[in-house]
Coordinates of C-alpha atoms in Angstrom, one line a residue:
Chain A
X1 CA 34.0 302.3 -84.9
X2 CA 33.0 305.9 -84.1
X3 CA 33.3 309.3 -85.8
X4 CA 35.6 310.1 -83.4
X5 CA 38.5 307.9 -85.6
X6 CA 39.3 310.7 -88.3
X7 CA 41.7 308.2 -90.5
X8 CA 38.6 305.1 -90.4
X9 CA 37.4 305.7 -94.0
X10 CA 35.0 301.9 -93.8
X11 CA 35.9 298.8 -95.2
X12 CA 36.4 299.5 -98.6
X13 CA 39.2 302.1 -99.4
X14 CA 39.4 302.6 -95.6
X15 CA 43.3 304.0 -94.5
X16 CA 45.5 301.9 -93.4
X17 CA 48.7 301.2 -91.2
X18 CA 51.9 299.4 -91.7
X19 CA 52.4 297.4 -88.3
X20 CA 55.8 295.1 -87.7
X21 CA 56.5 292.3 -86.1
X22 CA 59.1 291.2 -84.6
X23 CA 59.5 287.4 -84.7
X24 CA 61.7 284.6 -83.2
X25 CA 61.2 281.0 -84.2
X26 CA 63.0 277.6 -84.1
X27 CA 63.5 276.7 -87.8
X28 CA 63.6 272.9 -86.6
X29 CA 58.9 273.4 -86.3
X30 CA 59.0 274.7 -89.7
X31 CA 59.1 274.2 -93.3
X32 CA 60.6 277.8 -93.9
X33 CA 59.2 280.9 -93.3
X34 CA 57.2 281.7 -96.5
X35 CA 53.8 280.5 -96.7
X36 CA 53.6 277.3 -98.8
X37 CA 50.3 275.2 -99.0
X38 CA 49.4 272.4 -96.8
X39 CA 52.7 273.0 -95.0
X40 CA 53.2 274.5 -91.1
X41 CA 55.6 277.6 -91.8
X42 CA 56.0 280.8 -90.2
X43 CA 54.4 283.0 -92.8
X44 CA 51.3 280.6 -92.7
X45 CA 50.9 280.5 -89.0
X46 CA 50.9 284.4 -87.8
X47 CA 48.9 284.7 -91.1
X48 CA 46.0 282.2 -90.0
X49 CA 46.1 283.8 -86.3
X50 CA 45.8 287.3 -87.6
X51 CA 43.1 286.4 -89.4
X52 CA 41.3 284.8 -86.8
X53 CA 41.9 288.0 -85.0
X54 CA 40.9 290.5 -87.4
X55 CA 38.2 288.4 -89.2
X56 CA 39.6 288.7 -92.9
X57 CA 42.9 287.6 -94.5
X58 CA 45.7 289.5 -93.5
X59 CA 48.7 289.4 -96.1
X60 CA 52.1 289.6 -94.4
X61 CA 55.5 290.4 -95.9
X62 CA 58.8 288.9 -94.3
X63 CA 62.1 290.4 -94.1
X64 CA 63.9 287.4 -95.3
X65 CA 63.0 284.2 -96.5
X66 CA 64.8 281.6 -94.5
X67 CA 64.8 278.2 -95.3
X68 CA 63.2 275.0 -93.5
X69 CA 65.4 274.5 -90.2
X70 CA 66.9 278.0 -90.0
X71 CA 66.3 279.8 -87.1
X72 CA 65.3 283.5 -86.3
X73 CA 66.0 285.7 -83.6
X74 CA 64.7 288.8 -85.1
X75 CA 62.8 288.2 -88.3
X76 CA 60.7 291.5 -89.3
X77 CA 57.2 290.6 -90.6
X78 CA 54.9 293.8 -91.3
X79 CA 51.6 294.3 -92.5
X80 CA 48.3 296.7 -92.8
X81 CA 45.8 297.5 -90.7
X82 CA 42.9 300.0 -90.6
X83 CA 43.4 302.5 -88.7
X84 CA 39.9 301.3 -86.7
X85 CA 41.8 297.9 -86.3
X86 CA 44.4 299.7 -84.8
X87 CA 42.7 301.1 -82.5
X88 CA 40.9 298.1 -81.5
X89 CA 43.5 297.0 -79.2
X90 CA 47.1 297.5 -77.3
X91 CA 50.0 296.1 -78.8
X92 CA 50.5 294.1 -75.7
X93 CA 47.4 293.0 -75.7
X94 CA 47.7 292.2 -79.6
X95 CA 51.2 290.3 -78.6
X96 CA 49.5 288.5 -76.3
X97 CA 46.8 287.2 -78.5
X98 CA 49.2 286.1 -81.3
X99 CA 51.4 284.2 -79.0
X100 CA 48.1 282.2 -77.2
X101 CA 47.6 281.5 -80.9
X102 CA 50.7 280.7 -82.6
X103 CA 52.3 277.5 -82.6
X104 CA 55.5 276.3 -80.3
X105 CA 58.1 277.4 -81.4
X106 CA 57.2 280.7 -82.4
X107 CA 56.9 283.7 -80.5
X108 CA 55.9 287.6 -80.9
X109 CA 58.8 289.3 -79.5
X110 CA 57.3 293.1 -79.7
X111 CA 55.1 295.0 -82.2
X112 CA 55.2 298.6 -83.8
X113 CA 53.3 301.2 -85.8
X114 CA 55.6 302.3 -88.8
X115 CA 55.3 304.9 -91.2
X116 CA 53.3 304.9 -94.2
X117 CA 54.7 302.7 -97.4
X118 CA 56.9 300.3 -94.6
X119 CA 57.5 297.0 -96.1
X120 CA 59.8 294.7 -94.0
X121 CA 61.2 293.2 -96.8
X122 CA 62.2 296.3 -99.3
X123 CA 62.4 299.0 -96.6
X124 CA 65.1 296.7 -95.1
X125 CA 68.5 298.3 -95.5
X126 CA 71.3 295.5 -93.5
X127 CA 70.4 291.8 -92.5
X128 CA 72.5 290.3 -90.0
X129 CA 72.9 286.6 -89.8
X130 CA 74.5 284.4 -87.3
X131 CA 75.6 280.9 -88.3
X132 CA 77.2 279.2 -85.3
X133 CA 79.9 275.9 -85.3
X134 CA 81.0 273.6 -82.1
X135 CA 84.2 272.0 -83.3
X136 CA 86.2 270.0 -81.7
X137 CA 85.9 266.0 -80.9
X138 CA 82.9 266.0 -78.6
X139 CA 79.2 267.0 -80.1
X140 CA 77.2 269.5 -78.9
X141 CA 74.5 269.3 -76.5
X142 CA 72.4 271.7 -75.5
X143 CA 73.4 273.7 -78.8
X144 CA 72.4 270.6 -80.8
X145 CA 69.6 272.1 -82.5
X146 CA 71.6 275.4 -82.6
X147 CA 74.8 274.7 -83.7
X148 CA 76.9 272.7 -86.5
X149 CA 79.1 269.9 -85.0
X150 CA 82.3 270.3 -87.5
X151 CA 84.3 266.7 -85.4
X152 CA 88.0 267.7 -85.4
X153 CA 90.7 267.2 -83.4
X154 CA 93.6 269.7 -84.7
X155 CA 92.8 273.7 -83.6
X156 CA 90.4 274.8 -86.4
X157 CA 92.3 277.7 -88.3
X158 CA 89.6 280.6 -87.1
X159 CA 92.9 283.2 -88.4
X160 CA 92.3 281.6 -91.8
X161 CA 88.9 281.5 -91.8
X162 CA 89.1 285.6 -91.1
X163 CA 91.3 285.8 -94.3
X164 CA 89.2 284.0 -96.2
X165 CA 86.2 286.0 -95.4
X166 CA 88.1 289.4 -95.9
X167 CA 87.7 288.9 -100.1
X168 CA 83.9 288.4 -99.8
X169 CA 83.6 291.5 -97.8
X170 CA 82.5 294.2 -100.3
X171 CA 79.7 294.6 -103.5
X172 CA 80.4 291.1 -105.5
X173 CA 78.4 289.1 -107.9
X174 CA 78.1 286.1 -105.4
X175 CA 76.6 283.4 -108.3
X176 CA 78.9 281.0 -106.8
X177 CA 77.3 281.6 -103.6
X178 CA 73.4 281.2 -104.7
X179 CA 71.9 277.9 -105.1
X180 CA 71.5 278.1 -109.0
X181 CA 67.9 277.8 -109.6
X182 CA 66.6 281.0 -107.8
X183 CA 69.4 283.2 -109.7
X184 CA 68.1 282.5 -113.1
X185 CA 67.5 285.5 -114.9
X186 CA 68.1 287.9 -112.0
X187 CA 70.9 289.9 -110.6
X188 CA 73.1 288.2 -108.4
X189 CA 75.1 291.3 -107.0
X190 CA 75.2 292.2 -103.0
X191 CA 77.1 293.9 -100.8
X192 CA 78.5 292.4 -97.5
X193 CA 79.3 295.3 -95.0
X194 CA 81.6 292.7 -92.7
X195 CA 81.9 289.0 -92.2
X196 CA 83.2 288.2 -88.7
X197 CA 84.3 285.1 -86.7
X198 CA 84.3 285.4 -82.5
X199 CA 83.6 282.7 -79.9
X200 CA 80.8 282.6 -77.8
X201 CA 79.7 280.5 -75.2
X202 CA 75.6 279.8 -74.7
X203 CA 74.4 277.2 -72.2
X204 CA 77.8 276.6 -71.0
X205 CA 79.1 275.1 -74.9
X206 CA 81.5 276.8 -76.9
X207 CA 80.9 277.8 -80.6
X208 CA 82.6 280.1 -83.4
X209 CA 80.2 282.3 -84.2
X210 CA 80.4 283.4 -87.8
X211 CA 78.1 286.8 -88.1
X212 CA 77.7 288.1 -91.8
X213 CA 75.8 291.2 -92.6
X214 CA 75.0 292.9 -95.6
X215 CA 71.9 294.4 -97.6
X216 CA 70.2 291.4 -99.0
X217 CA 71.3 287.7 -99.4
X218 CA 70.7 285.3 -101.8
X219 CA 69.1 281.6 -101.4
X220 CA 71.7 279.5 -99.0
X221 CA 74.3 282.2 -99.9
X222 CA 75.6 282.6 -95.9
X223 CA 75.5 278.6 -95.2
X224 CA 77.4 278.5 -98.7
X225 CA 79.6 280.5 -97.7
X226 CA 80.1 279.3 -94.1
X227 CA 80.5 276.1 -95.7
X228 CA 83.7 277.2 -97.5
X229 CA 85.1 279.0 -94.4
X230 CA 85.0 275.5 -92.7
X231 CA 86.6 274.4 -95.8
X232 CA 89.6 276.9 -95.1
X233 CA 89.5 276.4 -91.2
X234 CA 90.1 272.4 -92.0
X235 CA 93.2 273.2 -93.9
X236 CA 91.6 271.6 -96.9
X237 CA 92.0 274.9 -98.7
X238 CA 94.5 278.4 -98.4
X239 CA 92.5 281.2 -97.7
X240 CA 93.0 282.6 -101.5
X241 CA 90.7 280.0 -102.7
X242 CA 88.0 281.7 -101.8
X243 CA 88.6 284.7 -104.0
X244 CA 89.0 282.0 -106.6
X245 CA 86.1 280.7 -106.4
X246 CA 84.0 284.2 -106.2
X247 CA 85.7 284.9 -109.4
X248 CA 84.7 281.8 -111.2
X249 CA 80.9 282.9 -111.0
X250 CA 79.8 279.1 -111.0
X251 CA 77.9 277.2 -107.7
X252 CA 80.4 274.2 -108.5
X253 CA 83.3 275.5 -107.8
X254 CA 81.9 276.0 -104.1
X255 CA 82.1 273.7 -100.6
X256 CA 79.4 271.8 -99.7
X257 CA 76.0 274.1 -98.2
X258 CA 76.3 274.0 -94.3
X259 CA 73.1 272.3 -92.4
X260 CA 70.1 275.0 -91.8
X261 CA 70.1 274.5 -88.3
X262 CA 73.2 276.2 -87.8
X263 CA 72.0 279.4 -89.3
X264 CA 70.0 282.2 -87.5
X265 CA 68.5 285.2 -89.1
X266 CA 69.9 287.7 -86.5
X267 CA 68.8 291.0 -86.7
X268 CA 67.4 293.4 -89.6
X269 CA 67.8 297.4 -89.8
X270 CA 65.5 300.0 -91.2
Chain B
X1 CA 95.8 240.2 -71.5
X2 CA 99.5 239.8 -70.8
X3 CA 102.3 239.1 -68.4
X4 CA 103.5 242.5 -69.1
X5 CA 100.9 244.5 -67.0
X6 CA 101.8 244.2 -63.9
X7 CA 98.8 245.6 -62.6
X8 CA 96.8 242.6 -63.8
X9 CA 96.2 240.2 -61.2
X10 CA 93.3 238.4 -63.3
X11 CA 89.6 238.5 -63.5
X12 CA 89.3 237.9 -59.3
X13 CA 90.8 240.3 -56.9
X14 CA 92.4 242.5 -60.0
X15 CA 93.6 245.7 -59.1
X16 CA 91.0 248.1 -60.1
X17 CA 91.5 251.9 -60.8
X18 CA 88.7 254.9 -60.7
X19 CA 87.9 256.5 -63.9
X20 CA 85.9 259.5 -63.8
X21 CA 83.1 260.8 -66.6
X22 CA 82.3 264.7 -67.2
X23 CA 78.8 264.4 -68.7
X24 CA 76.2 266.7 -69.9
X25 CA 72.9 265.6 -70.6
X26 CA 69.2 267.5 -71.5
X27 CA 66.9 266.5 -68.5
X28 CA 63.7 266.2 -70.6
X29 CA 65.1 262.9 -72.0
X30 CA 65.5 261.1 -69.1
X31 CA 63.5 259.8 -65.5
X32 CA 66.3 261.6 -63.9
X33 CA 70.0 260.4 -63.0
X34 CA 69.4 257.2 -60.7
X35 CA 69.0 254.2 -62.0
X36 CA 65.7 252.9 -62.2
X37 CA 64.1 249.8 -63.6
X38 CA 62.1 250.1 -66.5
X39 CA 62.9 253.8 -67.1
X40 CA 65.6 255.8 -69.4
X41 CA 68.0 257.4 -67.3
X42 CA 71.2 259.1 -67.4
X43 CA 73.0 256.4 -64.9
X44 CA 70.8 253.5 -66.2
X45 CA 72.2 254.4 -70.2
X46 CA 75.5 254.9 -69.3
X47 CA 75.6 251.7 -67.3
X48 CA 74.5 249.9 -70.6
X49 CA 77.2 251.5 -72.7
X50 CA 79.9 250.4 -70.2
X51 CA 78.9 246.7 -69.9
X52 CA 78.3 246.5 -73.6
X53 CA 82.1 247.7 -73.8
X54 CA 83.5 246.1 -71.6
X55 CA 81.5 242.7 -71.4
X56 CA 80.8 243.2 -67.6
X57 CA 78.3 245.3 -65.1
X58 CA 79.9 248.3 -64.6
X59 CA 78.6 250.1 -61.4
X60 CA 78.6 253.9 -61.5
X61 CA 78.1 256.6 -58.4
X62 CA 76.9 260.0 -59.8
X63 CA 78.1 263.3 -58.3
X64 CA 74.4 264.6 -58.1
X65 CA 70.8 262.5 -58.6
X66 CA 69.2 265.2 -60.3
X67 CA 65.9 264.8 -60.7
X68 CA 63.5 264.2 -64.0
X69 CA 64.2 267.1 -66.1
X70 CA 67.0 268.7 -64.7
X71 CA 69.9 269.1 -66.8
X72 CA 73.8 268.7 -66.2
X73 CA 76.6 270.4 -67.9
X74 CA 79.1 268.9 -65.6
X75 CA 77.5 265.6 -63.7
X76 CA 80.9 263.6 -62.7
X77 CA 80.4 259.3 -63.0
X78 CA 82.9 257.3 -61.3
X79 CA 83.3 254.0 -61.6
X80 CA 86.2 251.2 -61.6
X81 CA 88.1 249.1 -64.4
X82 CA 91.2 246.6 -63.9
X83 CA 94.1 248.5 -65.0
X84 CA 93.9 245.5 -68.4
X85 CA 90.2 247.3 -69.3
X86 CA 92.3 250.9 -68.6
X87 CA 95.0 249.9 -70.8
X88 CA 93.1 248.1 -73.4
X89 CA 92.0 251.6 -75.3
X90 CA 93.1 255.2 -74.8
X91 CA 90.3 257.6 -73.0
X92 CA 89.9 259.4 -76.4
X93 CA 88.6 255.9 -77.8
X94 CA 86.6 255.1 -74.9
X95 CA 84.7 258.3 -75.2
X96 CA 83.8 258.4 -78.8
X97 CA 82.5 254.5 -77.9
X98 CA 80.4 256.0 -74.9
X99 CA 79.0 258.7 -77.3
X100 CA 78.5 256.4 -79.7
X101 CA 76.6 254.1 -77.6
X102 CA 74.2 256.1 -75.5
X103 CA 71.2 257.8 -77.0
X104 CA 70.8 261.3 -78.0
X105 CA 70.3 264.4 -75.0
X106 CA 73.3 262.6 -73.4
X107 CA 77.2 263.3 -73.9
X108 CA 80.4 262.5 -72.4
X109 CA 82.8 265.5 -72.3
X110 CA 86.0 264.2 -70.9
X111 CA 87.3 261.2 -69.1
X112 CA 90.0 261.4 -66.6
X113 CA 91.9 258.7 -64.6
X114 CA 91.4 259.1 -60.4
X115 CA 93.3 258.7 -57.5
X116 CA 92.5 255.1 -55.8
X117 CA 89.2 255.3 -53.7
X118 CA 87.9 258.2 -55.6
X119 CA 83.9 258.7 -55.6
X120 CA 82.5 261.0 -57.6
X121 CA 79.6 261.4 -55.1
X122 CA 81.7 261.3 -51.9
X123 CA 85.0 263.3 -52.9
X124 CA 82.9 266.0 -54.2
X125 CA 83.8 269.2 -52.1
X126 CA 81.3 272.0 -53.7
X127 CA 79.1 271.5 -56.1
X128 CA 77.5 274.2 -58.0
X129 CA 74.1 274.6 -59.5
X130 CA 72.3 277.4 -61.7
X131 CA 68.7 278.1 -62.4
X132 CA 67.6 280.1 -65.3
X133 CA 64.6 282.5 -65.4
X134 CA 63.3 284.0 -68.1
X135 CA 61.2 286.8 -66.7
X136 CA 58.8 289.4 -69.0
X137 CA 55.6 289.5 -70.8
X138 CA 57.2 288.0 -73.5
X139 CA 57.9 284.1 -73.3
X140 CA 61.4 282.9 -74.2
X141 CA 61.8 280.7 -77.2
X142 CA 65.7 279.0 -77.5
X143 CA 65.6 279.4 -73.7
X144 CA 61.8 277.7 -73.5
X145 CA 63.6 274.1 -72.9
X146 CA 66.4 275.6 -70.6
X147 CA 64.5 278.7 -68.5
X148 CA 61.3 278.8 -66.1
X149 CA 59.1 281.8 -67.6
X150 CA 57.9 284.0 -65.1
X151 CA 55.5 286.5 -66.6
X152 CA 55.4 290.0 -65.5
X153 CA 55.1 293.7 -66.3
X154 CA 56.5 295.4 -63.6
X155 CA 60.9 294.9 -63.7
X156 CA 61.7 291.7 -60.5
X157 CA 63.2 293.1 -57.9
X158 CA 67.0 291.9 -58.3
X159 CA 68.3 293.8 -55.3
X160 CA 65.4 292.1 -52.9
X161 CA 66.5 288.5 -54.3
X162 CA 70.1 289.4 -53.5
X163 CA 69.1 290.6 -50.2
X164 CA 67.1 287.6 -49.4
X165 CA 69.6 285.0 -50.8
X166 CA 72.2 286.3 -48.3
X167 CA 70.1 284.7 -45.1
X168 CA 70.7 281.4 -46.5
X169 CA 74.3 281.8 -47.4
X170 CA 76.5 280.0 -44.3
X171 CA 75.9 276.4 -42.4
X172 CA 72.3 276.3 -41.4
X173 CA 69.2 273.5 -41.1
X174 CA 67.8 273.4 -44.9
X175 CA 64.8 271.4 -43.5
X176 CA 62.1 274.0 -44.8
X177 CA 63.9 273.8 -48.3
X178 CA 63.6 270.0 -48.9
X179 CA 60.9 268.1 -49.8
X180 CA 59.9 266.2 -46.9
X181 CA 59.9 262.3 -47.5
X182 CA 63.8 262.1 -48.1
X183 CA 64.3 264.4 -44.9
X184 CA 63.3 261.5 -42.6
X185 CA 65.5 260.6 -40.0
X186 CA 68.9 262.5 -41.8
X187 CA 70.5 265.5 -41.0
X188 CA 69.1 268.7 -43.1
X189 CA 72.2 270.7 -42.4
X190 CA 74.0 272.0 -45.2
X191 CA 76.6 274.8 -46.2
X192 CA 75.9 277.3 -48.6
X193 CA 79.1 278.9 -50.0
X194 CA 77.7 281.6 -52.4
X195 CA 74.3 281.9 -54.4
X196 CA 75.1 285.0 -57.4
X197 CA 72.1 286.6 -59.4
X198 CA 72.9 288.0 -62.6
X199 CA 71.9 288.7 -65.8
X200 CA 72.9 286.6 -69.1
X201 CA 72.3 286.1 -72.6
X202 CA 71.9 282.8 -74.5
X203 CA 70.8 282.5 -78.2
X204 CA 70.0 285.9 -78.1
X205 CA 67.7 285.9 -75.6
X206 CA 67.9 287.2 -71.9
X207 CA 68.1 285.1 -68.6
X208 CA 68.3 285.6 -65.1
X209 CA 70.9 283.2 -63.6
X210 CA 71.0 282.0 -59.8
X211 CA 74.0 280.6 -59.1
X212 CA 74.1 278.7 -56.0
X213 CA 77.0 276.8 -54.6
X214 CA 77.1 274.6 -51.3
X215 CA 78.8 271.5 -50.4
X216 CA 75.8 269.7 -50.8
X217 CA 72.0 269.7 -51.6
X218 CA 69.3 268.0 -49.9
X219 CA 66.5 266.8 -52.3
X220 CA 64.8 269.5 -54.6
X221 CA 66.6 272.2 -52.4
X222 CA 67.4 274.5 -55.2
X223 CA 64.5 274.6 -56.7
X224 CA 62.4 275.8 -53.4
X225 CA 64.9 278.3 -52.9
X226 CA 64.6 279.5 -56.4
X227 CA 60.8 279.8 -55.9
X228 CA 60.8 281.8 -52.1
X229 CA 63.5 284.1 -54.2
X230 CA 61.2 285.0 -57.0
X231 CA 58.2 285.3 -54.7
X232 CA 60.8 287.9 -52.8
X233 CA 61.6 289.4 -56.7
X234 CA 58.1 289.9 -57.9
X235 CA 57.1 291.9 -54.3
X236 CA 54.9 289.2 -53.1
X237 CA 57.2 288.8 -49.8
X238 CA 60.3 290.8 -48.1
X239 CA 63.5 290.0 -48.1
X240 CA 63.3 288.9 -44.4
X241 CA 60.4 286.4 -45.4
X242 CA 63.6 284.2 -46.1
X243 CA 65.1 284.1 -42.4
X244 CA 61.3 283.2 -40.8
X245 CA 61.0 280.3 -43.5
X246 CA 64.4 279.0 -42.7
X247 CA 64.1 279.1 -39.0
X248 CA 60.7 277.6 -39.4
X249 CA 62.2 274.1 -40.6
X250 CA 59.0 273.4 -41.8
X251 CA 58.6 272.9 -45.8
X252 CA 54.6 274.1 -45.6
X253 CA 56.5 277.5 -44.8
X254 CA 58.2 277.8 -48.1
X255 CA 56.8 278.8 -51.5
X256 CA 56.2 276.4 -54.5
X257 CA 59.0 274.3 -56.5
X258 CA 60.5 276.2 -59.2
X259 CA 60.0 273.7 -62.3
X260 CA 62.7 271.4 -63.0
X261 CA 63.6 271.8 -66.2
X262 CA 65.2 275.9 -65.3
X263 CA 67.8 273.7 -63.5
X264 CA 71.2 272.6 -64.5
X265 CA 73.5 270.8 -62.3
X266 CA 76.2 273.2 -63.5
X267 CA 80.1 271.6 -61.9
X268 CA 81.2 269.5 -59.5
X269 CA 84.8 270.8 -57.6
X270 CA 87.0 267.7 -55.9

């Protein structure tokens, strides 16, 4: 701490800095990414190692709340700083430190300063999530933990499944979508900018890759709906039924919830 | 059993035929591919699922005894049945039973009928092996179970690796690229068709793949040439350093064993 900082106004009142984090993590370590007592989640553990590098609590903000089991690729985490802390040390060197003291399973991908006012979670303007499938007779192995194993031995309809996905695409009240309890009392309206369905191969497996993006999600609503894409890709419903179902406003009228592990919070945009 | 197999000439002296297994398997499960009392192993589990099928010992021959760790996406497992035990179930049946049967980290993709006096290990014409490096400050985290992390600021030098990977393509004495004790008293020749460096993505996250492809593979042999190409990549050595090592045919010459678990046992040509 020196004169020389202009912004360092002491520890009370002092300025402050919005830093980001950009985080991967294996949903199978966790019990979800928002902090929750007694409990190993993501939230929880770059908190406690934060702390034990800045000496006081540090309160984090996520970009999205994923569940226990779902992954991340890029989660956004920010936070605030002094600018004194900030000056401290690199954001290499800061990188390094969180990832000696983090948990398996979770690592600091790379860190920035933001502007003033940043919040990862309301300055976010499009989430991307990636829920991935192997189908087909034979399970998966090395995409195990990665991937839903949907057994079948007919061709799953993936032309369908893009059909189906074409009437979610657009600003919709997605109730039936949103596991009932957390939409009580608040707005269940979002926008998907574009559902789509490739294959991909990782580690030598094949999987469908079902990518959704829009502005915000709510709770389960992409495994909901990857759920009921499966549903259409079986045959066991005609594409329309999924129009039917947005319509009816109701989580019952809904497939089953896909598995968490399937599911990756992909990417977020500022 | 019936007189209308004509095949079957009984429990003594029946005419046998080949069957052939394409398995994948996650080497962290298992004390390698061979058989080995006492210890879980990819031969030794598969050996249990057969006889508790088909009520007999069933003696396999892998394409490859990879060692503890390493991982196959395409091992090949002979073995023989009378043509009753072939015709008894269809291949479908018999692999949803082996799946069913052996333990997780462990999967067999397709089954296929061989031409009498088929081995897996000694009809094998190429076989083909990749190692995956994850290379950066920042440690990979899908990859963590599948990639060796080399850490490092400074970009590897790709082009050197390729440089130095071409001395060892062609027929030459592998003796400095095996670990000793299995070297004794056997040839150490061995033909390297290609070995490939490029770049891939898995689960988001970015690899560096060496491909290499020979007829065969004395013990460990990938793995030390993995680790004299990175010491070429990360500057330590030229690309020339590879030439003097293999003419020494001398295994104190070469650099350490890349770790086993970067290694997959990729396919097996006939």
């Amino acid at each position: 701490m020196t004169d020389k900082q202009p912004t360092d106004y002491g520890a009370f009142g002092a300025k402050t800095s919005v830093v980001a984090l950009t985080v991967s993590y294996d949903g199978a370590g966790f019990a979800g990414f928002a902090r929750q007592q007694g409990q190993l989640t993501v939230q929880g553990e770059l908190e406690r190692a934060l702390a034990l590098l800045f000496r006081h609590e540090v309160i984090t903000v996520g970009a999205g709340r994923t569940d226990a089991g779902v992954h991340a690729n890029g989660q956004v985490v920010s936070f605030e700083l002094t600018a004194d802390e900030l000056a401290q040390r690199s954001f290499e060197k800061l990188r390094t430190s969180l990832n000696a003291l983090t948990p398996e399973g979770l690592v600091v991908k790379s860190i920035e300063e933001k502007p003033a006012g940043f919040s990862a979670r309301f300055s976010a303007i499009q989430r991307e999530y990636r829920y991935r499938i192997v189908y087909g007779p034979v399970p998966p192995l090395f995409l195990a933990r990665y991937a839903w194993w949907v057994p079948g031995d007919e061709p799953i309809d993936v032309h369908a499944m893009r059909q189906a996905a074409e009437y979610l695409v657009g600003e919709h009240d997605f109730k039936t979508f949103c596991v009932a309890k957390s939409a009580e009392g608040q707005t269940t309206m979002r926008r998907i900018d574009s559902i789509f369905i490739f294959g991909m191969q990782h580690l030598g497996e094949h999987s469908l890759v079902i990518q959704v993006v829009g502005n915000a999600f709510l709770h389960s609503m992409v495994r909901v709906i990857v759920g009921c894409l499966v549903e259409v890709g079986l045959r066991r419903r005609p594409p329309e039924w999924i129009e039917e179902i947005l319509l009816a406003r109701d989580r019952r009228a809904a497939a089953q919830t896909a598995p968490a592990h399937g599911l990756t919070l992909w990417d977020v945009r500022y």
